[in-house]
């Protein structure tokens, strides 16, 4: 339906092009302007997560990534999401 709506305004090659995905620039976010907000999202780990995850290891991954020594963007993103979920839905310890 959307293609029909914009058909008069776009070239045929764009209208008939296949769907394309896009990537999120996690690596740049972790080292760029959002680095401080991301650090606050990852550390400290929620108390319940400390049973399963080592906070020193999480801090090392974050430091290595932000210093450009390694690319831990996907791991850090997963950790951030898990930590935010725990903060929202698990009791404070």
PDB file of N, CA and C in Angstrom:
ATOM      1  N   UNK A   1       0.821  -1.178   0.000  1.00  0.00           N
ATOM      2  CA  UNK A   1       0.000   0.000   0.000  1.00  0.00           C
ATOM      3  C   UNK A   1       0.880   1.262   0.000  1.00  0.00           C
ATOM      4  N   UNK A   2       1.935   1.237   0.783  1.00  0.00           N
ATOM      5  CA  UNK A   2       2.816   2.401   0.843  1.00  0.00           C
ATOM      6  C   UNK A   2       3.459   2.674  -0.521  1.00  0.00           C
ATOM      7  N   UNK A   3       3.847   1.605  -1.213  1.00  0.00           N
ATOM      8  CA  UNK A   3       4.434   1.794  -2.547  1.00  0.00           C
ATOM      9  C   UNK A   3       3.436   2.452  -3.493  1.00  0.00           C
ATOM     10  N   UNK A   4       2.195   2.077  -3.379  1.00  0.00           N
ATOM     11  CA  UNK A   4       1.167   2.685  -4.239  1.00  0.00           C
ATOM     12  C   UNK A   4       1.007   4.175  -3.939  1.00  0.00           C
ATOM     13  N   UNK A   5       1.115   4.517  -2.678  1.00  0.00           N
ATOM     14  CA  UNK A   5       0.940   5.915  -2.267  1.00  0.00           C
ATOM     15  C   UNK A   5       2.050   6.800  -2.837  1.00  0.00           C
ATOM     16  N   UNK A   6       3.288   6.300  -2.852  1.00  0.00           N
ATOM     17  CA  UNK A   6       4.428   7.119  -3.293  1.00  0.00           C
ATOM     18  C   UNK A   6       4.841   6.837  -4.739  1.00  0.00           C
ATOM     19  N   UNK A   7       4.079   6.019  -5.455  1.00  0.00           N
ATOM     20  CA  UNK A   7       4.457   5.595  -6.810  1.00  0.00           C
ATOM     21  C   UNK A   7       4.701   6.760  -7.756  1.00  0.00           C
ATOM     22  N   UNK A   8       3.955   7.821  -7.643  1.00  0.00           N
ATOM     23  CA  UNK A   8       4.135   8.963  -8.555  1.00  0.00           C
ATOM     24  C   UNK A   8       5.382   9.788  -8.237  1.00  0.00           C
ATOM     25  N   UNK A   9       5.939   9.608  -7.056  1.00  0.00           N
ATOM     26  CA  UNK A   9       7.048  10.456  -6.620  1.00  0.00           C
ATOM     27  C   UNK A   9       8.419   9.773  -6.640  1.00  0.00           C
ATOM     28  N   UNK A  10       8.456   8.446  -6.822  1.00  0.00           N
ATOM     29  CA  UNK A  10       9.735   7.738  -6.771  1.00  0.00           C
ATOM     30  C   UNK A  10      10.026   7.016  -8.079  1.00  0.00           C
ATOM     31  N   UNK A  11      11.314   6.882  -8.421  1.00  0.00           N
ATOM     32  CA  UNK A  11      11.686   6.135  -9.626  1.00  0.00           C
ATOM     33  C   UNK A  11      11.322   4.649  -9.488  1.00  0.00           C
ATOM     34  N   UNK A  12      11.122   4.007 -10.603  1.00  0.00           N
ATOM     35  CA  UNK A  12      10.728   2.595 -10.638  1.00  0.00           C
ATOM     36  C   UNK A  12      11.729   1.686  -9.918  1.00  0.00           C
ATOM     37  N   UNK A  13      13.031   1.950 -10.096  1.00  0.00           N
ATOM     38  CA  UNK A  13      14.033   1.077  -9.463  1.00  0.00           C
ATOM     39  C   UNK A  13      13.955   1.123  -7.934  1.00  0.00           C
ATOM     40  N   UNK A  14      13.534   2.228  -7.375  1.00  0.00           N
ATOM     41  CA  UNK A  14      13.355   2.310  -5.923  1.00  0.00           C
ATOM     42  C   UNK A  14      12.066   1.607  -5.512  1.00  0.00           C
ATOM     43  N   UNK A  15      11.022   1.805  -6.280  1.00  0.00           N
ATOM     44  CA  UNK A  15       9.735   1.181  -5.954  1.00  0.00           C
ATOM     45  C   UNK A  15       9.807  -0.342  -5.988  1.00  0.00           C
ATOM     46  N   UNK A  16      10.582  -0.900  -6.891  1.00  0.00           N
ATOM     47  CA  UNK A  16      10.641  -2.359  -7.058  1.00  0.00           C
ATOM     48  C   UNK A  16      11.845  -2.989  -6.358  1.00  0.00           C
ATOM     49  N   UNK A  17      12.615  -2.192  -5.666  1.00  0.00           N
ATOM     50  CA  UNK A  17      13.785  -2.713  -4.964  1.00  0.00           C
ATOM     51  C   UNK A  17      13.351  -3.639  -3.825  1.00  0.00           C
ATOM     52  N   UNK A  18      14.134  -4.678  -3.565  1.00  0.00           N
ATOM     53  CA  UNK A  18      13.797  -5.578  -2.455  1.00  0.00           C
ATOM     54  C   UNK A  18      13.983  -4.881  -1.109  1.00  0.00           C
ATOM     55  N   UNK A  19      13.370  -5.454  -0.100  1.00  0.00           N
ATOM     56  CA  UNK A  19      13.536  -4.918   1.260  1.00  0.00           C
ATOM     57  C   UNK A  19      14.997  -5.042   1.668  1.00  0.00           C
ATOM     58  N   UNK A  20      15.457  -4.085   2.455  1.00  0.00           N
ATOM     59  CA  UNK A  20      16.817  -4.104   2.967  1.00  0.00           C
ATOM     60  C   UNK A  20      16.781  -3.835   4.455  1.00  0.00           C
ATOM     61  N   UNK A  21      17.645  -4.510   5.149  1.00  0.00           N
ATOM     62  CA  UNK A  21      17.766  -4.268   6.579  1.00  0.00           C
ATOM     63  C   UNK A  21      18.727  -3.121   6.834  1.00  0.00           C
ATOM     64  N   UNK A  22      18.881  -2.793   8.062  1.00  0.00           N
ATOM     65  CA  UNK A  22      19.856  -1.777   8.430  1.00  0.00           C
ATOM     66  C   UNK A  22      20.498  -2.206   9.738  1.00  0.00           C
ATOM     67  N   UNK A  23      21.711  -1.793   9.931  1.00  0.00           N
ATOM     68  CA  UNK A  23      22.406  -2.152  11.160  1.00  0.00           C
ATOM     69  C   UNK A  23      22.409  -0.956  12.102  1.00  0.00           C
ATOM     70  N   UNK A  24      22.435  -1.268  13.350  1.00  0.00           N
ATOM     71  CA  UNK A  24      22.512  -0.242  14.386  1.00  0.00           C
ATOM     72  C   UNK A  24      23.991  -0.033  14.688  1.00  0.00           C
ATOM     73  N   UNK A  25      24.468   1.195  14.717  1.00  0.00           N
ATOM     74  CA  UNK A  25      25.906   1.442  14.922  1.00  0.00           C
ATOM     75  C   UNK A  25      26.321   1.307  16.392  1.00  0.00           C
ATOM     76  N   UNK A  26      26.153   0.097  16.940  1.00  0.00           N
ATOM     77  CA  UNK A  26      26.454  -0.122  18.357  1.00  0.00           C
ATOM     78  C   UNK A  26      27.891   0.243  18.705  1.00  0.00           C
ATOM     79  N   UNK A  27      28.826  -0.206  17.892  1.00  0.00           N
ATOM     80  CA  UNK A  27      30.242   0.035  18.214  1.00  0.00           C
ATOM     81  C   UNK A  27      30.527   1.525  18.383  1.00  0.00           C
ATOM     82  N   UNK A  28      29.946   2.347  17.508  1.00  0.00           N
ATOM     83  CA  UNK A  28      30.162   3.792  17.603  1.00  0.00           C
ATOM     84  C   UNK A  28      29.447   4.365  18.826  1.00  0.00           C
ATOM     85  N   UNK A  29      28.261   3.872  19.120  1.00  0.00           N
ATOM     86  CA  UNK A  29      27.536   4.368  20.292  1.00  0.00           C
ATOM     87  C   UNK A  29      28.331   4.119  21.562  1.00  0.00           C
ATOM     88  N   UNK A  30      28.916   2.928  21.666  1.00  0.00           N
ATOM     89  CA  UNK A  30      29.615   2.552  22.893  1.00  0.00           C
ATOM     90  C   UNK A  30      30.867   3.376  23.129  1.00  0.00           C
ATOM     91  N   UNK A  31      31.432   3.947  22.064  1.00  0.00           N
ATOM     92  CA  UNK A  31      32.652   4.737  22.246  1.00  0.00           C
ATOM     93  C   UNK A  31      32.425   6.229  22.016  1.00  0.00           C
ATOM     94  N   UNK A  32      31.275   6.609  21.532  1.00  0.00           N
ATOM     95  CA  UNK A  32      31.010   8.001  21.189  1.00  0.00           C
ATOM     96  C   UNK A  32      30.282   8.763  22.281  1.00  0.00           C
ATOM     97  N   UNK A  33      29.379   9.615  21.838  1.00  0.00           N
ATOM     98  CA  UNK A  33      28.692  10.522  22.757  1.00  0.00           C
ATOM     99  C   UNK A  33      27.867   9.815  23.822  1.00  0.00           C
ATOM    100  N   UNK A  34      27.371   8.631  23.525  1.00  0.00           N
ATOM    101  CA  UNK A  34      26.500   7.924  24.469  1.00  0.00           C
ATOM    102  C   UNK A  34      27.278   7.087  25.481  1.00  0.00           C
ATOM    103  N   UNK A  35      28.601   7.168  25.457  1.00  0.00           N
ATOM    104  CA  UNK A  35      29.413   6.286  26.298  1.00  0.00           C
ATOM    105  C   UNK A  35      29.088   6.393  27.785  1.00  0.00           C
ATOM    106  N   UNK A  36      28.755   7.572  28.278  1.00  0.00           N
ATOM    107  CA  UNK A  36      28.492   7.714  29.708  1.00  0.00           C
ATOM    108  C   UNK A  36      27.123   7.163  30.082  1.00  0.00           C
ATOM    109  N   UNK A  37      26.120   7.384  29.228  1.00  0.00           N
ATOM    110  CA  UNK A  37      24.797   6.816  29.486  1.00  0.00           C
ATOM    111  C   UNK A  37      24.853   5.295  29.422  1.00  0.00           C
ATOM    112  N   UNK A  38      25.645   4.779  28.517  1.00  0.00           N
ATOM    113  CA  UNK A  38      25.760   3.333  28.382  1.00  0.00           C
ATOM    114  C   UNK A  38      26.457   2.746  29.604  1.00  0.00           C
ATOM    115  N   UNK A  39      27.487   3.429  30.079  1.00  0.00           N
ATOM    116  CA  UNK A  39      28.175   2.955  31.294  1.00  0.00           C
ATOM    117  C   UNK A  39      27.188   2.907  32.461  1.00  0.00           C
ATOM    118  N   UNK A  40      26.349   3.913  32.581  1.00  0.00           N
ATOM    119  CA  UNK A  40      25.351   3.926  33.656  1.00  0.00           C
ATOM    120  C   UNK A  40      24.322   2.814  33.469  1.00  0.00           C
ATOM    121  N   UNK A  41      24.065   2.416  32.224  1.00  0.00           N
ATOM    122  CA  UNK A  41      23.118   1.339  31.970  1.00  0.00           C
ATOM    123  C   UNK A  41      23.686  -0.035  32.260  1.00  0.00           C
ATOM    124  N   UNK A  42      25.000  -0.181  32.105  1.00  0.00           N
ATOM    125  CA  UNK A  42      25.641  -1.478  32.319  1.00  0.00           C
ATOM    126  C   UNK A  42      26.101  -1.645  33.757  1.00  0.00           C
ATOM    127  N   UNK A  43      26.629  -0.598  34.350  1.00  0.00           N
ATOM    128  CA  UNK A  43      27.173  -0.675  35.712  1.00  0.00           C
ATOM    129  C   UNK A  43      26.463   0.289  36.641  1.00  0.00           C
ATOM    130  N   UNK A  44      26.212  -0.055  37.852  1.00  0.00           N
ATOM    131  CA  UNK A  44      26.460  -1.362  38.451  1.00  0.00           C
ATOM    132  C   UNK A  44      25.417  -2.378  37.995  1.00  0.00           C
ATOM    133  N   UNK A  45      25.812  -3.636  38.038  1.00  0.00           N
ATOM    134  CA  UNK A  45      24.862  -4.693  37.725  1.00  0.00           C
ATOM    135  C   UNK A  45      23.811  -4.772  38.815  1.00  0.00           C
ATOM    136  N   UNK A  46      22.592  -5.064  38.426  1.00  0.00           N
ATOM    137  CA  UNK A  46      21.512  -5.267  39.395  1.00  0.00           C
ATOM    138  C   UNK A  46      21.919  -6.418  40.309  1.00  0.00           C
ATOM    139  N   UNK A  47      21.560  -6.315  41.567  1.00  0.00           N
ATOM    140  CA  UNK A  47      21.958  -7.309  42.562  1.00  0.00           C
ATOM    141  C   UNK A  47      21.674  -8.744  42.170  1.00  0.00           C
ATOM    142  N   UNK A  48      20.501  -9.006  41.609  1.00  0.00           N
ATOM    143  CA  UNK A  48      20.142 -10.375  41.236  1.00  0.00           C
ATOM    144  C   UNK A  48      21.037 -10.906  40.125  1.00  0.00           C
ATOM    145  N   UNK A  49      21.547 -10.051  39.280  1.00  0.00           N
ATOM    146  CA  UNK A  49      22.403 -10.499  38.185  1.00  0.00           C
ATOM    147  C   UNK A  49      23.796 -10.871  38.668  1.00  0.00           C
ATOM    148  N   UNK A  50      24.195 -10.324  39.789  1.00  0.00           N
ATOM    149  CA  UNK A  50      25.539 -10.604  40.303  1.00  0.00           C
ATOM    150  C   UNK A  50      25.714 -12.069  40.688  1.00  0.00           C
ATOM    151  N   UNK A  51      24.611 -12.780  40.845  1.00  0.00           N
ATOM    152  CA  UNK A  51      24.683 -14.213  41.116  1.00  0.00           C
ATOM    153  C   UNK A  51      25.249 -14.942  39.896  1.00  0.00           C
ATOM    154  N   UNK A  52      24.917 -14.446  38.714  1.00  0.00           N
ATOM    155  CA  UNK A  52      25.288 -15.109  37.468  1.00  0.00           C
ATOM    156  C   UNK A  52      26.410 -14.415  36.709  1.00  0.00           C
ATOM    157  N   UNK A  53      26.570 -13.120  36.912  1.00  0.00           N
ATOM    158  CA  UNK A  53      27.529 -12.336  36.137  1.00  0.00           C
ATOM    159  C   UNK A  53      28.534 -11.651  37.057  1.00  0.00           C
ATOM    160  N   UNK A  54      29.745 -11.540  36.585  1.00  0.00           N
ATOM    161  CA  UNK A  54      30.810 -10.903  37.347  1.00  0.00           C
ATOM    162  C   UNK A  54      30.903  -9.434  36.943  1.00  0.00           C
ATOM    163  N   UNK A  55      30.690  -8.542  37.900  1.00  0.00           N
ATOM    164  CA  UNK A  55      30.693  -7.113  37.597  1.00  0.00           C
ATOM    165  C   UNK A  55      32.075  -6.623  37.144  1.00  0.00           C
ATOM    166  N   UNK A  56      33.134  -7.199  37.681  1.00  0.00           N
ATOM    167  CA  UNK A  56      34.483  -6.797  37.249  1.00  0.00           C
ATOM    168  C   UNK A  56      34.714  -7.158  35.783  1.00  0.00           C
ATOM    169  N   UNK A  57      34.185  -8.300  35.364  1.00  0.00           N
ATOM    170  CA  UNK A  57      34.312  -8.700  33.969  1.00  0.00           C
ATOM    171  C   UNK A  57      33.512  -7.766  33.067  1.00  0.00           C
ATOM    172  N   UNK A  58      32.308  -7.400  33.508  1.00  0.00           N
ATOM    173  CA  UNK A  58      31.484  -6.457  32.734  1.00  0.00           C
ATOM    174  C   UNK A  58      32.208  -5.121  32.599  1.00  0.00           C
ATOM    175  N   UNK A  59      32.806  -4.647  33.668  1.00  0.00           N
ATOM    176  CA  UNK A  59      33.546  -3.380  33.631  1.00  0.00           C
ATOM    177  C   UNK A  59      34.749  -3.480  32.706  1.00  0.00           C
ATOM    178  N   UNK A  60      35.449  -4.627  32.725  1.00  0.00           N
ATOM    179  CA  UNK A  60      36.610  -4.817  31.846  1.00  0.00           C
ATOM    180  C   UNK A  60      36.183  -4.807  30.380  1.00  0.00           C
ATOM    181  N   UNK A  61      35.087  -5.506  30.056  1.00  0.00           N
ATOM    182  CA  UNK A  61      34.589  -5.501  28.674  1.00  0.00           C
ATOM    183  C   UNK A  61      34.262  -4.083  28.226  1.00  0.00           C
ATOM    184  N   UNK A  62      33.595  -3.336  29.091  1.00  0.00           N
ATOM    185  CA  UNK A  62      33.227  -1.965  28.760  1.00  0.00           C
ATOM    186  C   UNK A  62      34.467  -1.100  28.567  1.00  0.00           C
ATOM    187  N   UNK A  63      35.433  -1.225  29.461  1.00  0.00           N
ATOM    188  CA  UNK A  63      36.669  -0.439  29.345  1.00  0.00           C
ATOM    189  C   UNK A  63      37.444  -0.793  28.079  1.00  0.00           C
ATOM    190  N   UNK A  64      37.558  -2.085  27.784  1.00  0.00           N
ATOM    191  CA  UNK A  64      38.270  -2.506  26.572  1.00  0.00           C
ATOM    192  C   UNK A  64      37.597  -1.951  25.328  1.00  0.00           C
ATOM    193  N   UNK A  65      36.281  -2.002  25.315  1.00  0.00           N
ATOM    194  CA  UNK A  65      35.562  -1.511  24.142  1.00  0.00           C
ATOM    195  C   UNK A  65      35.707  -0.001  23.993  1.00  0.00           C
ATOM    196  N   UNK A  66      35.515   0.710  25.071  1.00  0.00           N
ATOM    197  CA  UNK A  66      35.566   2.170  24.989  1.00  0.00           C
ATOM    198  C   UNK A  66      36.980   2.673  24.719  1.00  0.00           C
ATOM    199  N   UNK A  67      37.985   1.886  25.049  1.00  0.00           N
ATOM    200  CA  UNK A  67      39.368   2.270  24.746  1.00  0.00           C
ATOM    201  C   UNK A  67      39.768   1.852  23.331  1.00  0.00           C
ATOM    202  N   UNK A  68      38.910   1.098  22.651  1.00  0.00           N
ATOM    203  CA  UNK A  68      39.203   0.668  21.292  1.00  0.00           C
ATOM    204  C   UNK A  68      40.086  -0.561  21.202  1.00  0.00           C
ATOM    205  N   UNK A  69      40.290  -1.274  22.312  1.00  0.00           N
ATOM    206  CA  UNK A  69      41.128  -2.471  22.304  1.00  0.00           C
ATOM    207  C   UNK A  69      40.386  -3.711  21.818  1.00  0.00           C
ATOM    208  N   UNK A  70      39.056  -3.674  21.851  1.00  0.00           N
ATOM    209  CA  UNK A  70      38.250  -4.821  21.422  1.00  0.00           C
ATOM    210  C   UNK A  70      36.859  -4.319  21.061  1.00  0.00           C
ATOM    211  N   UNK A  71      36.147  -5.132  20.304  1.00  0.00           N
ATOM    212  CA  UNK A  71      34.770  -4.793  19.954  1.00  0.00           C
ATOM    213  C   UNK A  71      33.823  -5.728  20.698  1.00  0.00           C
ATOM    214  N   UNK A  72      33.300  -5.251  21.806  1.00  0.00           N
ATOM    215  CA  UNK A  72      32.354  -6.017  22.615  1.00  0.00           C
ATOM    216  C   UNK A  72      30.948  -5.435  22.501  1.00  0.00           C
ATOM    217  N   UNK A  73      30.664  -4.726  21.425  1.00  0.00           N
ATOM    218  CA  UNK A  73      29.407  -3.990  21.305  1.00  0.00           C
ATOM    219  C   UNK A  73      28.188  -4.879  21.508  1.00  0.00           C
ATOM    220  N   UNK A  74      28.151  -6.038  20.862  1.00  0.00           N
ATOM    221  CA  UNK A  74      26.963  -6.889  20.970  1.00  0.00           C
ATOM    222  C   UNK A  74      26.812  -7.442  22.385  1.00  0.00           C
ATOM    223  N   UNK A  75      27.897  -7.877  22.986  1.00  0.00           N
ATOM    224  CA  UNK A  75      27.829  -8.381  24.374  1.00  0.00           C
ATOM    225  C   UNK A  75      27.364  -7.289  25.327  1.00  0.00           C
ATOM    226  N   UNK A  76      27.916  -6.088  25.147  1.00  0.00           N
ATOM    227  CA  UNK A  76      27.540  -4.988  26.031  1.00  0.00           C
ATOM    228  C   UNK A  76      26.088  -4.588  25.829  1.00  0.00           C
ATOM    229  N   UNK A  77      25.618  -4.605  24.596  1.00  0.00           N
ATOM    230  CA  UNK A  77      24.208  -4.310  24.330  1.00  0.00           C
ATOM    231  C   UNK A  77      23.322  -5.333  25.054  1.00  0.00           C
ATOM    232  N   UNK A  78      23.664  -6.616  24.930  1.00  0.00           N
ATOM    233  CA  UNK A  78      22.894  -7.663  25.604  1.00  0.00           C
ATOM    234  C   UNK A  78      22.906  -7.463  27.115  1.00  0.00           C
ATOM    235  N   UNK A  79      24.065  -7.124  27.643  1.00  0.00           N
ATOM    236  CA  UNK A  79      24.185  -6.897  29.083  1.00  0.00           C
ATOM    237  C   UNK A  79      23.365  -5.694  29.523  1.00  0.00           C
ATOM    238  N   UNK A  80      23.396  -4.641  28.737  1.00  0.00           N
ATOM    239  CA  UNK A  80      22.626  -3.437  29.061  1.00  0.00           C
ATOM    240  C   UNK A  80      21.133  -3.750  29.104  1.00  0.00           C
ATOM    241  N   UNK A  81      20.649  -4.440  28.084  1.00  0.00           N
ATOM    242  CA  UNK A  81      19.225  -4.775  28.034  1.00  0.00           C
ATOM    243  C   UNK A  81      18.850  -5.662  29.219  1.00  0.00           C
ATOM    244  N   UNK A  82      19.664  -6.666  29.513  1.00  0.00           N
ATOM    245  CA  UNK A  82      19.389  -7.553  30.651  1.00  0.00           C
ATOM    246  C   UNK A  82      19.395  -6.772  31.961  1.00  0.00           C
ATOM    247  N   UNK A  83      20.351  -5.882  32.127  1.00  0.00           N
ATOM    248  CA  UNK A  83      20.452  -5.104  33.355  1.00  0.00           C
ATOM    249  C   UNK A  83      19.261  -4.156  33.513  1.00  0.00           C
ATOM    250  N   UNK A  84      18.851  -3.527  32.429  1.00  0.00           N
ATOM    251  CA  UNK A  84      17.679  -2.649  32.497  1.00  0.00           C
ATOM    252  C   UNK A  84      16.418  -3.449  32.811  1.00  0.00           C
ATOM    253  N   UNK A  85      16.294  -4.635  32.221  1.00  0.00           N
ATOM    254  CA  UNK A  85      15.154  -5.496  32.514  1.00  0.00           C
ATOM    255  C   UNK A  85      15.144  -5.853  34.000  1.00  0.00           C
ATOM    256  N   UNK A  86      16.308  -6.237  34.529  1.00  0.00           N
ATOM    257  CA  UNK A  86      16.386  -6.601  35.948  1.00  0.00           C
ATOM    258  C   UNK A  86      16.039  -5.422  36.839  1.00  0.00           C
ATOM    259  N   UNK A  87      16.498  -4.236  36.486  1.00  0.00           N
ATOM    260  CA  UNK A  87      16.174  -3.045  37.287  1.00  0.00           C
ATOM    261  C   UNK A  87      14.675  -2.774  37.313  1.00  0.00           C
ATOM    262  N   UNK A  88      14.009  -3.074  36.199  1.00  0.00           N
ATOM    263  CA  UNK A  88      12.574  -2.798  36.099  1.00  0.00           C
ATOM    264  C   UNK A  88      11.718  -3.867  36.763  1.00  0.00           C
ATOM    265  N   UNK A  89      12.127  -5.141  36.674  1.00  0.00           N
ATOM    266  CA  UNK A  89      11.213  -6.199  37.048  1.00  0.00           C
ATOM    267  C   UNK A  89      11.654  -7.064  38.224  1.00  0.00           C
ATOM    268  N   UNK A  90      12.880  -6.941  38.677  1.00  0.00           N
ATOM    269  CA  UNK A  90      13.331  -7.737  39.814  1.00  0.00           C
ATOM    270  C   UNK A  90      13.462  -6.841  41.034  1.00  0.00           C
ATOM    271  N   UNK A  91      13.185  -7.399  42.203  1.00  0.00           N
ATOM    272  CA  UNK A  91      13.311  -6.582  43.403  1.00  0.00           C
ATOM    273  C   UNK A  91      14.759  -6.179  43.664  1.00  0.00           C
ATOM    274  N   UNK A  92      14.944  -5.007  44.233  1.00  0.00           N
ATOM    275  CA  UNK A  92      16.275  -4.520  44.585  1.00  0.00           C
ATOM    276  C   UNK A  92      16.847  -5.400  45.685  1.00  0.00           C
ATOM    277  N   UNK A  93      18.137  -5.589  45.646  1.00  0.00           N
ATOM    278  CA  UNK A  93      18.779  -6.438  46.662  1.00  0.00           C
ATOM    279  C   UNK A  93      19.879  -5.683  47.344  1.00  0.00           C
TER     280      UNK A  93
END
